[in-house]
Each structure stands twice: as structure tokens, then as C-alpha cells.
Amino acid sequence: MQVDVDTKPASPFRTRAEKAQEREQKRDAVLTAAVRMFNARGFHATSLDDVAASLGISKPTIYHYLGNKEQVLIECVTRGLEPLRIAAEQAQSEGGRGIDRLRRFLIAYARTNMDDFGRCMVRTGDELLSPASAAEIRARKSEIDKTLRALIADGIADGTIAPVDVKMSAFAIAGALNWPARWHDPSGPSGPQDIAVALVDTLIGGLAPRPPV
Amino acid sequence: MQVDVDTKPASPFRTRAEKAQEREQKRDAVLTAAVRMFNARGFHATSLDDVAASLGISKPTIYHYLGNKEQVLIECVTRGLEPLRIAAEQAQSEGGRGIDRLRRFLIAYARTNMDDFGRCMVRTGDELLSPASAAEIRARKSEIDKTLRALIADGIADGTIAPVDVKMSAFAIAGALNWPARWHDPSGPSGPQDIAVALVDTLIGGLAPRPPV
DNA sequence: TAAGCAATATACTCATCAGTAGATTTACGG
DNA sequence: CCGTAAATCTACTGATGAGTATATTGCTTA
């Protein structure tokens, strides 16, 4: 336990902490392999045998680490949701003009929707989950939505956002920023950051021309 | 063949046309039942036995009318796409300011994305289809997207739309207007028309305040 | 009136896949 | 050094569901 995990080279004798970390890494590897296949082929079209094979392990090993197939999905969705939760928390704690706080939040939101777990999170609808888990996930997504609406309302209050319909604007924004989960190609020319900025600026600026100030 | 189908009361002897129509109606009934279940439970979680049972018929009858399960889905998606194709055609043939043509098109687009077939169309990703059908559907969706981009470009050209990034704006719009396919509740308080108008106006106006003219 | 076709059913087959049983190996703690 | 727990495997079970074989009935047409 006095060993410095980060510097010591591999020894055949692992400490408790190292073992816990190794276990965590294996769980991660399973989830990463799974989420890629879910995104590429869909949840139902992906068998855990396939996931296991892609890692050179056997299906019971996945059950050992994650319990069952739904748990694998829930864990992926949770990981996709986590950065949003953090971004929401941060947006609510910081100061500044409403529009600026919203903009920062939206760019983070859009970006994470383009990574593996974010894409899975967006694409996982209630119908893939048991009623209990669906409710759980829905509640967490709803927290994000609440933050989004609060940020819009704040901006309206301080005059940095036009007096729009908060609920509908939130839906429009969410839709626009979730959509890349379907179409974004990580091997394509534009990176997540550029896309995020472009989408957010489109939403903020609108299509109608603005008279020059 | 000389019988007026619309006025004559039912007779046990059907003309050829009546029979063709009856067949069409049965096909419709199958598709409608199927699309509702696809939307409610997802494609993979819906068995054709379930669909058949909900109509009080047997599975081979569905195969008689539609060939196989993928064909059922393709037909549903096609029906969801058709109104969009028509709206696109119309938008391109009509005159007027770019922004107005775009606005009309977008409202039609948003509305059809909230009906049964439209929702199915939006929610059916490539992963549910065979490569050949996926390509076919993708091509048709891409036609709609081309129209959308053309309308935006037209509006920019005639000065009724700000000089935005056409491709990104199209993605933002599509995302915002597809999203109701996931969340819209037909039994809820707001109807498709109201939602469509609200979303489109949000996209056109943007979030940033406009100086009073 | 026989042949053929449309519409429908029952009762299968066959593949896939989630999940489990149980064996085996290794490492660790007492 | 033995017993326990973790990690992993092979080899199942059992359910589900797509798709088919085949029979039946009745209408249409030569």
C-alpha cells in the first residue's frame, strides 16, 4: 500500500489498489467495446458474444464485470450523461451574462454528444430499457433539461436573450445538438469542437438577418 | 366496373377495383398497426406475431401482404418520407422570398415528423436496415436535405436570410425538427401545428435579442 | 366444372442469443 | 499450506421470433 502506483514498473505482485484499478480498466474496456458496437449496429443487433469476441474474452467474463446486458447499456448511458451533469452543475454555479453561460454550456453539451458514450446516451430511448431504468435515466436527462431551461430563463431575465418561449427553445436546442449523435463521423473533416460552435452560433443568431448595429 | 365504389352499399360481390382497394386497405391496416408498435417498443422489440395479433390475424397474412419484416419497415419509412418529398417539390416550385418559402417548408417538415409514419422515418437509422435498403433510404433523405440547403441558399441570395453556414444551419434545423419524433406526445396539450410553428420561429429568430426596428 | 389464384390459417423449423451451471486456475490471507 | 474468493473458461438451457410448408376455402375464368 506504500507503493507509488504511477511510477513503479509492473511487478507480478499487485497491491489491492492496483487490482482495483485493473478491474476498473477491464470494465472500461468492456464498456468501450460495447458502446462502439451499440453505436455501429444498434443495441439489439449487438450480442454480448460479439462484444466479448472483439476483446478476445468470453461472454461470462462480461457478466462477471457487469451483470447483464441492460446493465452494460445503462453504464454506457450513465457515462454519456456524466459530462453533461458536470457541465450543468458548473454552468449553474458560475456568474456572467446569461447568454454567455448558456453558450458555454451548449458547446460542452454538443461536444459530449459526439463522443462514443454521448452518442449512445442520445440514441438510447426508453424503449430499450426496463421501465425502472428508463425512468431513472429519464429523470437524469430531465435534470439536464431543467438546467437548460433555467439558463435560458436567466438570459431572458438579464436581457441577454430574447424573450423566447423557454420550453420550445429548449427543445429546439436539444434537438439540434443531439442530432450529431446520428450523423457525426469522427473520421470526417470537422471535429466536434468546430461543429459544436457552428451549431450553437446558428441557434443563437437565428436565420433571419440582423440589422447592422 | 361500372359501379360507383363510393356510393353503393356493400354487396357480397366485389368488382376487381373494389378488391384491389380492399387489399390496399388491409395493407394499410397492417402498416399502421406495425408503425405504432415500432414507435412504441422499437423495431427489434416488435414481433410480427404481435402485430398480427393486434389485428386479429396471423403472421403469414402479413407475409402475404408485405413479404418480410424489413419490407414492413421500409414501407413505413417510405410513407413517412413521402410528405416530405412532396413538400420539398412544392417549396422548390413556388416563388416568393427565400425565408418565406423556407418557413413554409420547415413547418410542413416539422408537422409530418410528428405523425406515426414520420416518427418512424426519423427514428429508423441505417443500422435497422440491410445495406442496400439503408442506402436507398439515405439517398431519399439526402434529397430532402438538398432541398433544405437550397432553400437556405436562396434566402441568403435574396437577402432574407443571414449569411449563415448553409450546411451547419441545415443540420441544426433538421435536428431541431426531427427531435419531436422522440418526445412529442400526441395526447399532450400542444398539437403538431403549434409545436412546428414554435420550433421554426425559434430557429428563424435565434436566441439573441434583436434591436427594435 | 376443373384449374388456378387469392386469402388465410395451423403448425412447424431453425437460428440466435441472453443468461447459467459448473469446472478450473490463480492469488491472498490467515 | 489450506480455504476462500476472484477471474475466467467451456458447454450448456430456454426463449423468442423470423420465416416456411402446407392445408383450406372460395372466387374467377376458360
Short mmCIF file of C-alpha atoms (C1' of nucleotides) in Angstrom, two decimals, chain C:
data_model
loop_
_atom_site.label_atom_id
_atom_site.label_comp_id
_atom_site.label_asym_id
_atom_site.label_seq_id
_atom_site.Cartn_x
_atom_site.Cartn_y
_atom_site.Cartn_z
"C1'" DT C 1 -66.83 -27.84 -63.92
"C1'" DA C 2 -61.90 -28.01 -63.47
"C1'" DA C 3 -57.80 -25.21 -62.96
"C1'" DG C 4 -55.82 -21.56 -60.89
"C1'" DC C 5 -55.23 -17.97 -57.84
"C1'" DA C 6 -56.07 -15.06 -53.60
"C1'" DA C 7 -56.50 -15.10 -48.80
"C1'" DT C 8 -55.98 -17.13 -44.76
"C1'" DA C 9 -54.88 -20.47 -41.09
"C1'" DT C 10 -52.15 -24.01 -38.22
"C1'" DA C 11 -48.19 -25.88 -37.10
"C1'" DC C 12 -43.92 -26.29 -37.84
"C1'" DT C 13 -38.23 -25.31 -38.47
"C1'" DC C 14 -34.16 -23.15 -37.44
"C1'" DA C 15 -31.10 -19.63 -35.85
"C1'" DT C 16 -29.82 -16.56 -32.47
"C1'" DC C 17 -28.75 -15.08 -28.07
"C1'" DA C 18 -29.41 -13.87 -23.10
"C1'" DG C 19 -28.28 -15.90 -19.29
"C1'" DT C 20 -26.41 -20.01 -16.24
"C1'" DA C 21 -24.01 -24.17 -14.43
"C1'" DG C 22 -20.08 -25.75 -13.13
"C1'" DA C 23 -15.15 -26.56 -13.73
"C1'" DT C 24 -10.55 -24.63 -13.44
"C1'" DT C 25 -6.88 -21.67 -12.28
"C1'" DT C 26 -4.50 -18.30 -9.67
"C1'" DA C 27 -3.60 -15.27 -5.75
"C1'" DC C 28 -4.17 -13.87 -0.95
"C1'" DG C 29 -4.95 -14.06 3.75
"C1'" DG C 30 -4.72 -16.45 7.81
#
